[in-house]
PDB file of C-alpha atoms and ligand atoms in Angstrom:
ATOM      1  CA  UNK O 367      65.581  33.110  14.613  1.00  0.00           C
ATOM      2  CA  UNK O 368      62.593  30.930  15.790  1.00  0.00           C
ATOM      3  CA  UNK O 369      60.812  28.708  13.437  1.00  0.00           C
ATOM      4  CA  UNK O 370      57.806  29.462  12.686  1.00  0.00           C
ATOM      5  CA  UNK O 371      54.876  27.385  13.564  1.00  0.00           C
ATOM      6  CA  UNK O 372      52.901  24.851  12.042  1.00  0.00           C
ATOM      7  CA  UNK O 373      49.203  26.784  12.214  1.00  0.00           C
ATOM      8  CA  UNK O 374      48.580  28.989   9.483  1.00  0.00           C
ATOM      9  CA  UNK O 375      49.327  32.673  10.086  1.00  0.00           C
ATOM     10  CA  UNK O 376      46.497  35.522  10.028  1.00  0.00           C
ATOM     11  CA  UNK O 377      47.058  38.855   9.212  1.00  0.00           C
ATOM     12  CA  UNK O 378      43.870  41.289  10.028  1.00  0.00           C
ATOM     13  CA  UNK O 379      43.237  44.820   8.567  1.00  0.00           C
ATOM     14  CA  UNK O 380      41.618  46.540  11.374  1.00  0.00           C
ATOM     15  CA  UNK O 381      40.802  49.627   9.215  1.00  0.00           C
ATOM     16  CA  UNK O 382      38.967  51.562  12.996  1.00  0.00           C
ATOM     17  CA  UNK O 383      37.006  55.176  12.347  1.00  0.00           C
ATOM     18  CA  UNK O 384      38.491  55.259   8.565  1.00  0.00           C
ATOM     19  CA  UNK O 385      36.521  54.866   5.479  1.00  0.00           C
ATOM     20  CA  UNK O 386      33.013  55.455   4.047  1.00  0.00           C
ATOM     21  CA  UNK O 387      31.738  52.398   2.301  1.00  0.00           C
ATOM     22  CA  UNK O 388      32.342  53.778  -1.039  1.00  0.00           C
ATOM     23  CA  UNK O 389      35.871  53.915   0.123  1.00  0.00           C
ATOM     24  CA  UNK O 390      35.701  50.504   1.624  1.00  0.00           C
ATOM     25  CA  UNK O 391      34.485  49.452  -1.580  1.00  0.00           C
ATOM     26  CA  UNK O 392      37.154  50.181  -3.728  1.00  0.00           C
ATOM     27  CA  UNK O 393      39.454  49.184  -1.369  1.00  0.00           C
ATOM     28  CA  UNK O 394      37.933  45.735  -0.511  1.00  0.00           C
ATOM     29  CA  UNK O 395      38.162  45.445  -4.492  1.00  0.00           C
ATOM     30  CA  UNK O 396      41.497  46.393  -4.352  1.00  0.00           C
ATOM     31  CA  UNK O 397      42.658  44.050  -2.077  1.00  0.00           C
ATOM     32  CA  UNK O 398      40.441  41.348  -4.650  1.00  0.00           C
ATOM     33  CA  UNK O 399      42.500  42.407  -7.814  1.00  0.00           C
ATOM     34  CA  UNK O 400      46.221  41.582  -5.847  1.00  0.00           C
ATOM     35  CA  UNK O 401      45.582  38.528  -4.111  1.00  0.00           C
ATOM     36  CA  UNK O 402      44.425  37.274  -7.552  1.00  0.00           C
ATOM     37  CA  UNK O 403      47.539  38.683  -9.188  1.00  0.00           C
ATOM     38  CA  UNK O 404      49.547  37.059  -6.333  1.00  0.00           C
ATOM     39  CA  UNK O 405      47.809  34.709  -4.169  1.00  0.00           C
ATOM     40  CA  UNK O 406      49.054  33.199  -0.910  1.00  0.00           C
ATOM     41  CA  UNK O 407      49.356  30.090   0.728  1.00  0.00           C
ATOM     42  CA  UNK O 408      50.049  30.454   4.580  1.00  0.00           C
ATOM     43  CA  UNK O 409      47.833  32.789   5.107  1.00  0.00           C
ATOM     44  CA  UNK O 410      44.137  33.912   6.357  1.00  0.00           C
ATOM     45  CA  UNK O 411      43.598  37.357   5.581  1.00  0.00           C
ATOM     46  CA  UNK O 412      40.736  38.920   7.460  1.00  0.00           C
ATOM     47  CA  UNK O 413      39.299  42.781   6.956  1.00  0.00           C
ATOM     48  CA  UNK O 414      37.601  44.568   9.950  1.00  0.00           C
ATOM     49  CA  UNK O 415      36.080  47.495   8.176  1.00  0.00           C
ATOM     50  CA  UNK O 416      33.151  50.218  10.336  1.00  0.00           C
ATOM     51  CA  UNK O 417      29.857  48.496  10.787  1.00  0.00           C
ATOM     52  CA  UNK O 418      28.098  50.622   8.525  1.00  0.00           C
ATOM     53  CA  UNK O 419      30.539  49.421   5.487  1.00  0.00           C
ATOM     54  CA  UNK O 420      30.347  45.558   6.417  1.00  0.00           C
ATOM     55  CA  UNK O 421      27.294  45.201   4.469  1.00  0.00           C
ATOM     56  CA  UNK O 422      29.077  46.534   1.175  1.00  0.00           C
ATOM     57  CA  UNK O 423      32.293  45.174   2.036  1.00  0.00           C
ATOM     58  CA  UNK O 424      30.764  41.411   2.663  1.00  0.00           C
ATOM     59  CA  UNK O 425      28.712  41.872  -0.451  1.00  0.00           C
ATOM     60  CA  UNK O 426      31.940  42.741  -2.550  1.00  0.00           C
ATOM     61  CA  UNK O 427      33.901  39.470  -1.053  1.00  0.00           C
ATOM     62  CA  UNK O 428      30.594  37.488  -1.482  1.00  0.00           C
ATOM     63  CA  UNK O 429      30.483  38.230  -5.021  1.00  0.00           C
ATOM     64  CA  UNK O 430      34.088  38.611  -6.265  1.00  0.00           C
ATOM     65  CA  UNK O 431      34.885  35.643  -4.411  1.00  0.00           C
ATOM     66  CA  UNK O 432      37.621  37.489  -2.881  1.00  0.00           C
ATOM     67  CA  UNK O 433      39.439  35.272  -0.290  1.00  0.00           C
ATOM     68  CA  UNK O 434      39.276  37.249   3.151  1.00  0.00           C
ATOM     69  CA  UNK O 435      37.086  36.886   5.947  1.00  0.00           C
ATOM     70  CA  UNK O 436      35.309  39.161   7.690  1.00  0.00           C
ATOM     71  CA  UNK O 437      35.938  40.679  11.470  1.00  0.00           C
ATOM     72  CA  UNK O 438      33.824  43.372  13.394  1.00  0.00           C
ATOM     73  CA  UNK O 439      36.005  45.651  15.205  1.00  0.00           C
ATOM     74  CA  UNK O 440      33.555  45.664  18.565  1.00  0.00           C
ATOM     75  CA  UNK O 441      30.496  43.791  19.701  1.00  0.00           C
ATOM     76  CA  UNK O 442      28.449  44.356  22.891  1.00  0.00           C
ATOM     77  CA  UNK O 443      28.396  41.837  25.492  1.00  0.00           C
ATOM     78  CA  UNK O 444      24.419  41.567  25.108  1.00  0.00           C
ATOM     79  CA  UNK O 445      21.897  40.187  22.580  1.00  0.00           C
ATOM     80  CA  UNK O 446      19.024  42.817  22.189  1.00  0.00           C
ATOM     81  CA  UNK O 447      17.750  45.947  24.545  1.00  0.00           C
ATOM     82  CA  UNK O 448      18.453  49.315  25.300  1.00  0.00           C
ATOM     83  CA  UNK O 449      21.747  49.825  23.999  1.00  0.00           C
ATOM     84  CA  UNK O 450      21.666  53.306  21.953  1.00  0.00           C
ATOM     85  CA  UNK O 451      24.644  53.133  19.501  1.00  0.00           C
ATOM     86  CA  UNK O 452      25.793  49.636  20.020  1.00  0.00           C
ATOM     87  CA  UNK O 453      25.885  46.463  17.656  1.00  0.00           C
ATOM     88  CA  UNK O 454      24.468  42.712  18.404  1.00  0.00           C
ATOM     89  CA  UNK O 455      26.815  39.700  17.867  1.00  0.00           C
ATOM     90  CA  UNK O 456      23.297  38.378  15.291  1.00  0.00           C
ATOM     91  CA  UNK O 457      23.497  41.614  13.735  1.00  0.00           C
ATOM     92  CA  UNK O 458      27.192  41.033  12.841  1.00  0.00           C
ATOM     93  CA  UNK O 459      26.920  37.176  12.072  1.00  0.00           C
ATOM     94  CA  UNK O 460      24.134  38.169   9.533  1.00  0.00           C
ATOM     95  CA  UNK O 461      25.791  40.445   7.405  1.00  0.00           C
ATOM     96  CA  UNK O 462      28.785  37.722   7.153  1.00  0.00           C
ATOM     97  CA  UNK O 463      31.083  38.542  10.044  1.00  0.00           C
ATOM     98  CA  UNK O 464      32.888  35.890  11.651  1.00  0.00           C
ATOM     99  CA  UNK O 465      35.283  37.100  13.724  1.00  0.00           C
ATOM    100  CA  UNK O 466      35.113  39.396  16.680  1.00  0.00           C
ATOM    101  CA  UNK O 467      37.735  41.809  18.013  1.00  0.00           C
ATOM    102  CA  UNK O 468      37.185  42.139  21.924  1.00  0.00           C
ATOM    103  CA  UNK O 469      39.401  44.204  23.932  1.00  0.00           C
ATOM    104  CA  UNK O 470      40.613  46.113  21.568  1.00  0.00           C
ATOM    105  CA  UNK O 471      43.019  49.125  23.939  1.00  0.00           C
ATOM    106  CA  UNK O 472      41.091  52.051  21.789  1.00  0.00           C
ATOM    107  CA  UNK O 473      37.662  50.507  23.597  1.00  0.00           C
ATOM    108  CA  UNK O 474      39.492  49.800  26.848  1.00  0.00           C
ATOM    109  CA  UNK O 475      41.561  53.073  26.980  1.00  0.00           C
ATOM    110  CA  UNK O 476      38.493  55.728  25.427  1.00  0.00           C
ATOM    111  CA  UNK O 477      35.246  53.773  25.645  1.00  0.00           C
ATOM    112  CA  UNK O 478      35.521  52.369  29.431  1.00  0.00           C
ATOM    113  CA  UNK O 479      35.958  48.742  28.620  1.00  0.00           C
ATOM    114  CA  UNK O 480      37.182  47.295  31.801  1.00  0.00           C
ATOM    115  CA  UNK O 481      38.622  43.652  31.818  1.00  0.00           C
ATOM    116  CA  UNK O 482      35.102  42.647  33.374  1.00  0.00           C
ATOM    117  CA  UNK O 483      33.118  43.821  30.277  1.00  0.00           C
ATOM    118  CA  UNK O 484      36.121  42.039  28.090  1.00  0.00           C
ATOM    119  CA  UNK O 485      35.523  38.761  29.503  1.00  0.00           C
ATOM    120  CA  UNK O 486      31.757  38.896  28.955  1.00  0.00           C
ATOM    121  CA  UNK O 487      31.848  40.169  25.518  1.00  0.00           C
ATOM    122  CA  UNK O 488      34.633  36.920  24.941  1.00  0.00           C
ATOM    123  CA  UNK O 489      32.346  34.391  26.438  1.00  0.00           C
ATOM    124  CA  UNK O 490      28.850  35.722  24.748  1.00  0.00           C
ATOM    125  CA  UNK O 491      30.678  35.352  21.411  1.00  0.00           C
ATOM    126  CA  UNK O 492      32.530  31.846  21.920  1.00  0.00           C
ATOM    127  CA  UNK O 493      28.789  30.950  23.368  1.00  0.00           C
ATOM    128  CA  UNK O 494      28.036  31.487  20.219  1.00  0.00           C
ATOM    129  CA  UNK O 495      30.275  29.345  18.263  1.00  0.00           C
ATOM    130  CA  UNK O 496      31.908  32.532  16.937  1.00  0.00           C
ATOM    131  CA  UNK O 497      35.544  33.320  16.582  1.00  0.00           C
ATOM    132  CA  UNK O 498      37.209  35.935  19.098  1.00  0.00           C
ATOM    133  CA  UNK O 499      40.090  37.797  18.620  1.00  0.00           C
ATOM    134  CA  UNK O 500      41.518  39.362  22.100  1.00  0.00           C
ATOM    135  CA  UNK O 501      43.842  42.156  22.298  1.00  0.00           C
ATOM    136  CA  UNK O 502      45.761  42.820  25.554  1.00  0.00           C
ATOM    137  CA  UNK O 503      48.680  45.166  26.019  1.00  0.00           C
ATOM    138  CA  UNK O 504      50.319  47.528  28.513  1.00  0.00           C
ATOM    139  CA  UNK O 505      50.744  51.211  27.438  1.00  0.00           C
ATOM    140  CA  UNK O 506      53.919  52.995  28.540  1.00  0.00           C
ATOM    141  CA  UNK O 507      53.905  53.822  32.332  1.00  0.00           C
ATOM    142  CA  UNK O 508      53.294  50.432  32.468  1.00  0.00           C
ATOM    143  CA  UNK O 509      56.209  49.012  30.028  1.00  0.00           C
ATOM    144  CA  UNK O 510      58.894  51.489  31.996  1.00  0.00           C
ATOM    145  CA  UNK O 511      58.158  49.998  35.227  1.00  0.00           C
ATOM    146  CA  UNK O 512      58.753  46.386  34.113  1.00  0.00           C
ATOM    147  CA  UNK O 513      55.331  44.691  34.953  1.00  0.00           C
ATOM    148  CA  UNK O 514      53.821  44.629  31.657  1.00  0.00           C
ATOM    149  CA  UNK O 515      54.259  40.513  32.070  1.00  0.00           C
ATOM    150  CA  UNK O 516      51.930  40.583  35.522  1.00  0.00           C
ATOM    151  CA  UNK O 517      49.402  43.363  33.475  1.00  0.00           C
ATOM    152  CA  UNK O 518      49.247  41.266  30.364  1.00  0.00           C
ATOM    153  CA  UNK O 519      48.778  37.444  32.155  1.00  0.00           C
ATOM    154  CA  UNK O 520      46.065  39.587  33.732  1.00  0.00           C
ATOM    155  CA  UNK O 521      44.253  40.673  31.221  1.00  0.00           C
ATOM    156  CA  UNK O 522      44.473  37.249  29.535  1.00  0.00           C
ATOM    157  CA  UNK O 523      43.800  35.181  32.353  1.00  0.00           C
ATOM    158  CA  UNK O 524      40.376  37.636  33.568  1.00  0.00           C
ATOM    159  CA  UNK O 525      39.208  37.449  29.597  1.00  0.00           C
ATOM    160  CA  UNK O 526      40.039  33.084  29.245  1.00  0.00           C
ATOM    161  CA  UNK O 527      39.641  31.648  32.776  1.00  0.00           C
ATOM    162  CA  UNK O 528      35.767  31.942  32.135  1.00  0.00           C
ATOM    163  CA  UNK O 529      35.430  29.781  29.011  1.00  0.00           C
ATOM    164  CA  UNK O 530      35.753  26.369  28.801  1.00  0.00           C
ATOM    165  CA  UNK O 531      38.634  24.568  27.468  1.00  0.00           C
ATOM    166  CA  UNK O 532      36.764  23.551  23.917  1.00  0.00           C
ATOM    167  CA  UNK O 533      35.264  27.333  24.197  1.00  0.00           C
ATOM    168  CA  UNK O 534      39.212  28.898  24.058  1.00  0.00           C
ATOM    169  CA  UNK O 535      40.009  26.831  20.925  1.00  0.00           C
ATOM    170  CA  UNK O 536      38.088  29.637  18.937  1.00  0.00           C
ATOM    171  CA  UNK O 537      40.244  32.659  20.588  1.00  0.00           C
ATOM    172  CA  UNK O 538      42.913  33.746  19.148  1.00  0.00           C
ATOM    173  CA  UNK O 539      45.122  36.317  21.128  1.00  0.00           C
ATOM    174  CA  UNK O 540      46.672  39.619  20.106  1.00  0.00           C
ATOM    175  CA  UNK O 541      49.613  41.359  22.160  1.00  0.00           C
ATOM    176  CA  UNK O 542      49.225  45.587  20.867  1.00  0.00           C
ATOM    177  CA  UNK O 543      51.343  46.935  23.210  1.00  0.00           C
ATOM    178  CA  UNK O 544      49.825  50.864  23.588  1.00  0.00           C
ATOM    179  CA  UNK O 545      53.224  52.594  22.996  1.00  0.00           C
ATOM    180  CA  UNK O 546      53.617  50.996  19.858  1.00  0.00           C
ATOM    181  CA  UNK O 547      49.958  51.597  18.084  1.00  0.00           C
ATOM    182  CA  UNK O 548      49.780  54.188  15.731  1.00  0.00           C
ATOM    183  CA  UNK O 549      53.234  55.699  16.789  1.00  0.00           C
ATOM    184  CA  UNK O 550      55.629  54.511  14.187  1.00  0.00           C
ATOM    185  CA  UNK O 551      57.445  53.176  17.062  1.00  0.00           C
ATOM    186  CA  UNK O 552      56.920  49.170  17.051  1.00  0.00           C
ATOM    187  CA  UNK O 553      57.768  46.835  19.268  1.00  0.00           C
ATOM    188  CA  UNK O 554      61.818  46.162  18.490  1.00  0.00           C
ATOM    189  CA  UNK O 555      61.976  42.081  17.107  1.00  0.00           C
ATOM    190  CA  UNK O 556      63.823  41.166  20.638  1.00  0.00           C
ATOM    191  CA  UNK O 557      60.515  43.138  22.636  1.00  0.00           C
ATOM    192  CA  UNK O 558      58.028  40.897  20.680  1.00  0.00           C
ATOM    193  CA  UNK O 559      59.887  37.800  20.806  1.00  0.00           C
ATOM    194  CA  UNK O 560      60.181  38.226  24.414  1.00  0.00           C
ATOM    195  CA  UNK O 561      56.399  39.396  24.467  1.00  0.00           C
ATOM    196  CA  UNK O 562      54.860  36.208  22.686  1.00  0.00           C
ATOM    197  CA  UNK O 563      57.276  33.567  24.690  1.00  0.00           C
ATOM    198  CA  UNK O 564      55.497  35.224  28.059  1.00  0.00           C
ATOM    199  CA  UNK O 565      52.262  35.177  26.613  1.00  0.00           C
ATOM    200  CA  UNK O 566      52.734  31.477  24.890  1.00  0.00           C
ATOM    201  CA  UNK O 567      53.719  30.622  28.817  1.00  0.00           C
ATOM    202  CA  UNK O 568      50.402  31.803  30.025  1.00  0.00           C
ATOM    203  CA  UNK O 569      47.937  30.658  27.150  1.00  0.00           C
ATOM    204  CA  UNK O 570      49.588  27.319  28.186  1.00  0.00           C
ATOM    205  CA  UNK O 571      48.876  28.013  31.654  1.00  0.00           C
ATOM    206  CA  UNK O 572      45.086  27.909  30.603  1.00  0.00           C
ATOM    207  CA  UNK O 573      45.603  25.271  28.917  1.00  0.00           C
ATOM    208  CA  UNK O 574      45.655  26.887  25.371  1.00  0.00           C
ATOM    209  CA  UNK O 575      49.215  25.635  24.045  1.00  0.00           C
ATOM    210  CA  UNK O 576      48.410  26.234  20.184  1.00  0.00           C
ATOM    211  CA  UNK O 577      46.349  29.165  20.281  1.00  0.00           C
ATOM    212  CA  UNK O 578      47.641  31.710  17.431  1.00  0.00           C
ATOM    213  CA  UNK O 579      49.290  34.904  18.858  1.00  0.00           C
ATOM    214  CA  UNK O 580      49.116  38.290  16.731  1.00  0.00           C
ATOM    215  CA  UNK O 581      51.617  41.344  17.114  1.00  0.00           C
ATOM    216  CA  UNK O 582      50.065  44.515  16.079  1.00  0.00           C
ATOM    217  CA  UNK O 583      51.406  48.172  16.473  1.00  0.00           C
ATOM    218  CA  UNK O 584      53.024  50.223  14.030  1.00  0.00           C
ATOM    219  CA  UNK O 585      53.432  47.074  11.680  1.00  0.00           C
ATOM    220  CA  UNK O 586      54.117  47.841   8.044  1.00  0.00           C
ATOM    221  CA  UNK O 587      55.715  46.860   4.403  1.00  0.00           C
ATOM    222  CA  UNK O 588      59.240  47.270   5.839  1.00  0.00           C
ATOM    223  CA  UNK O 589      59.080  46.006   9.307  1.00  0.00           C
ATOM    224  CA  UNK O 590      56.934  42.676   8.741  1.00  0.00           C
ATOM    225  CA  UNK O 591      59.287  40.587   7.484  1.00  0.00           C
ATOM    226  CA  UNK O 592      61.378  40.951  10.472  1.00  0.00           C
ATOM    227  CA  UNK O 593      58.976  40.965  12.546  1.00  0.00           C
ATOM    228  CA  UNK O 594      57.193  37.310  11.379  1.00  0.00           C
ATOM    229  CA  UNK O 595      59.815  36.100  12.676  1.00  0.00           C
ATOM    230  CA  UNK O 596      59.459  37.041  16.710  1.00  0.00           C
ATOM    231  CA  UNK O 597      57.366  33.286  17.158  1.00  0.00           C
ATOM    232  CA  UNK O 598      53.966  34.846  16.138  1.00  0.00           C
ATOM    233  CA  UNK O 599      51.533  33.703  13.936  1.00  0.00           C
ATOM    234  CA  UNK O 600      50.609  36.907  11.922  1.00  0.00           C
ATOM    235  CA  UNK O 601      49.534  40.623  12.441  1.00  0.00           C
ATOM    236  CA  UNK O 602      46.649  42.906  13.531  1.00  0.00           C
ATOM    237  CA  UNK O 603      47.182  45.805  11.252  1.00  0.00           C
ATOM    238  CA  UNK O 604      45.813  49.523  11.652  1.00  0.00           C
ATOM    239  CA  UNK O 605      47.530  52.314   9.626  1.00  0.00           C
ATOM    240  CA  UNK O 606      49.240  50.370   6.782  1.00  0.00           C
ATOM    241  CA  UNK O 607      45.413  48.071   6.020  1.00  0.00           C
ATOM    242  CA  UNK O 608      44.440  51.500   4.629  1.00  0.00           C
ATOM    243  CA  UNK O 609      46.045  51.425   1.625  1.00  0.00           C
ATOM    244  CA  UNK O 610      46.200  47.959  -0.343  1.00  0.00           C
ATOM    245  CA  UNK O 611      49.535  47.959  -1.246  1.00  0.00           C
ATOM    246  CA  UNK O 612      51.466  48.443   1.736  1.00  0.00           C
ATOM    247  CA  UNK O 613      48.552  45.402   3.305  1.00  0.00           C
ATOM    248  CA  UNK O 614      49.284  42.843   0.961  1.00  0.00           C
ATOM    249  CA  UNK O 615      53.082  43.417   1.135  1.00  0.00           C
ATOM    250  CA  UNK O 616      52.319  42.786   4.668  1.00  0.00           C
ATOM    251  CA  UNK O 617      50.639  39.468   4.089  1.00  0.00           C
ATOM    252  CA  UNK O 618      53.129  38.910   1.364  1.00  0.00           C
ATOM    253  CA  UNK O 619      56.080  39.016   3.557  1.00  0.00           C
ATOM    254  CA  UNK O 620      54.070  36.326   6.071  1.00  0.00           C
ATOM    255  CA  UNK O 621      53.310  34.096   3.684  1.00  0.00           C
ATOM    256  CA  UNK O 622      57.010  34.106   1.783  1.00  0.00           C
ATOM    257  CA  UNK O 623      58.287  33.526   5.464  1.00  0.00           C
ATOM    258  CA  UNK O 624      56.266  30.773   6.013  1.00  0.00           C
ATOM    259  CA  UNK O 625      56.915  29.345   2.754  1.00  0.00           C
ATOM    260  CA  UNK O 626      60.398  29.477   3.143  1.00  0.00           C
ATOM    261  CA  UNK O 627      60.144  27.805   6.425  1.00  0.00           C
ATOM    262  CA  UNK O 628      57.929  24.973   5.952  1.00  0.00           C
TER     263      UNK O 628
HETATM  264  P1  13P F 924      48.709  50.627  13.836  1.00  0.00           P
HETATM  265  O1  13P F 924      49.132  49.499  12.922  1.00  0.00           O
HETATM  266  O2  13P F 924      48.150  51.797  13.106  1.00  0.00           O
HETATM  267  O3  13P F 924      49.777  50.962  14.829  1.00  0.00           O
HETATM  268  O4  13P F 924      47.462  50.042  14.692  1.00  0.00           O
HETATM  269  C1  13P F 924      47.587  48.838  15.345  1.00  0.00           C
HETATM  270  C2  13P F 924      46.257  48.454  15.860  1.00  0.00           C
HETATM  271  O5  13P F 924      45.756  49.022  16.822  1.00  0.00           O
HETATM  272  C3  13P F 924      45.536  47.386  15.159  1.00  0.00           C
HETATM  273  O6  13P F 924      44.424  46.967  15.880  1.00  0.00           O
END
């Protein structure tokens, strides 16, 4: 079992194409009422909700004082212009987001999001002082032919090697391997731990030795405290941030790890 580390740990909801903002209300408020019951320690907590609910969402947070930050799920690579159905990084910042996923596999597998478009999304919003949250991972075909380490150092290295060295400080990486998103089927502890040592290796490469690494896929209340274990730093959540209960067991389980350990 590896210690784990001295940063703090993040655990993100990434709640995708689910809930209205009346739903992402209550559950926003939700998530309020338990960390006040049971606060925690170790751990940022972050919610990527839809754009159309961040207004609400931020507003609830804002004025329940509810400790969680706020992450956008997507962002296009450019300010302003003819971009039907896309979202500016200003658009974002001023309705209290602070975070950005880029990367994500649903954009990069459905929406055409090539590693090209990742790295310039990644630089316009560490140009902008903002925080970045990168997701690589191999799906399957990939993982069965043993080069997931050559497909992963790829996708980290075209997405980092642009930014400067001060610029990387505000990315922080998470490995989603396909297979294991929204399957049930997560990564086993030994395939992250083996994951986040070969992706530590690399972020060192580029000169990134304490950036925090995230596992996400198929995470839940029962597999989490096992899994904080693997040398990570926290979780990028899907399925299980939609209900607040099995979310802040998640974070739960982090922070009593990290508790323990420190
Ligand atoms: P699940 O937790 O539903 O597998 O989703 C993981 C994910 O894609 C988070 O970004």
């Amino acid at each position: 079992m590896e210690l784990v580390s001295e940063r703090r740990a993040l655990v993100v909801g990434n709640w995708k194409m689910n809930l209205d903002f009346v739903e992402a209300v209550h559950l926003t408020q939700q998530i309020g009422v338990l960390l006040r019951h049971n606060p925690v320690a170790h751990v940022d907590v972050a919610l990527a909700p839809p754009f159309v609910d961040l207004r609400s969402v931020s507003s609830v947070v804002d004025s329940e004082r509810i400790p969680v930050s706020l992450c956008a799920q997507h962002v296009n690579a450019n300010e302003a212009g003819p971009h039907t159905g896309e979202i500016s990084l200003s658009m974002l910042t001023r309705v209290g987001v602070t975070t950005f996923i880029v990367g994500h596999s649903e954009r990069r597998t459905h929406y055409a999001m090539d590693d090209d478009t990742v790295a310039r999304t990644l630089t316009h919003v560490v140009r902008a002082g903002q925080r970045g949250l990168l997701c690589v991972g191999e799906d399957l075909v990939v993982r069965e032919a043993s080069e997931y380490e050559s497909f992963v150092a790829t996708q980290l290295e075209s997405a980092l090697r642009p930014l400067s060295v001060a610029q990387r400080e505000l990315v922080t990486v998470a490995y989603e391997p396909i297979w294991a998103i929204g399957t049930g089927r997560s990564a086993t502890s030994e395939e992250v731990n083996l994951a986040t040592a070969h992706l530590r290796r690399v972020l060192a490469s580029l000169e990134m030795p304490t950036t925090r690494v995230l596992y996400g896929g198929s995470v839940n209340a029962d597999n989490a405290s096992e899994l904080i274990h693997q040398g990570i730093d926290g979780f990028l959540v899907g399925g299980a941030s939609l209900k607040a209960e099995s979310f802040l067991a998640i974070i739960h389980a982090v922070d009593g790890c990290y508790a323990e350990l420190r």
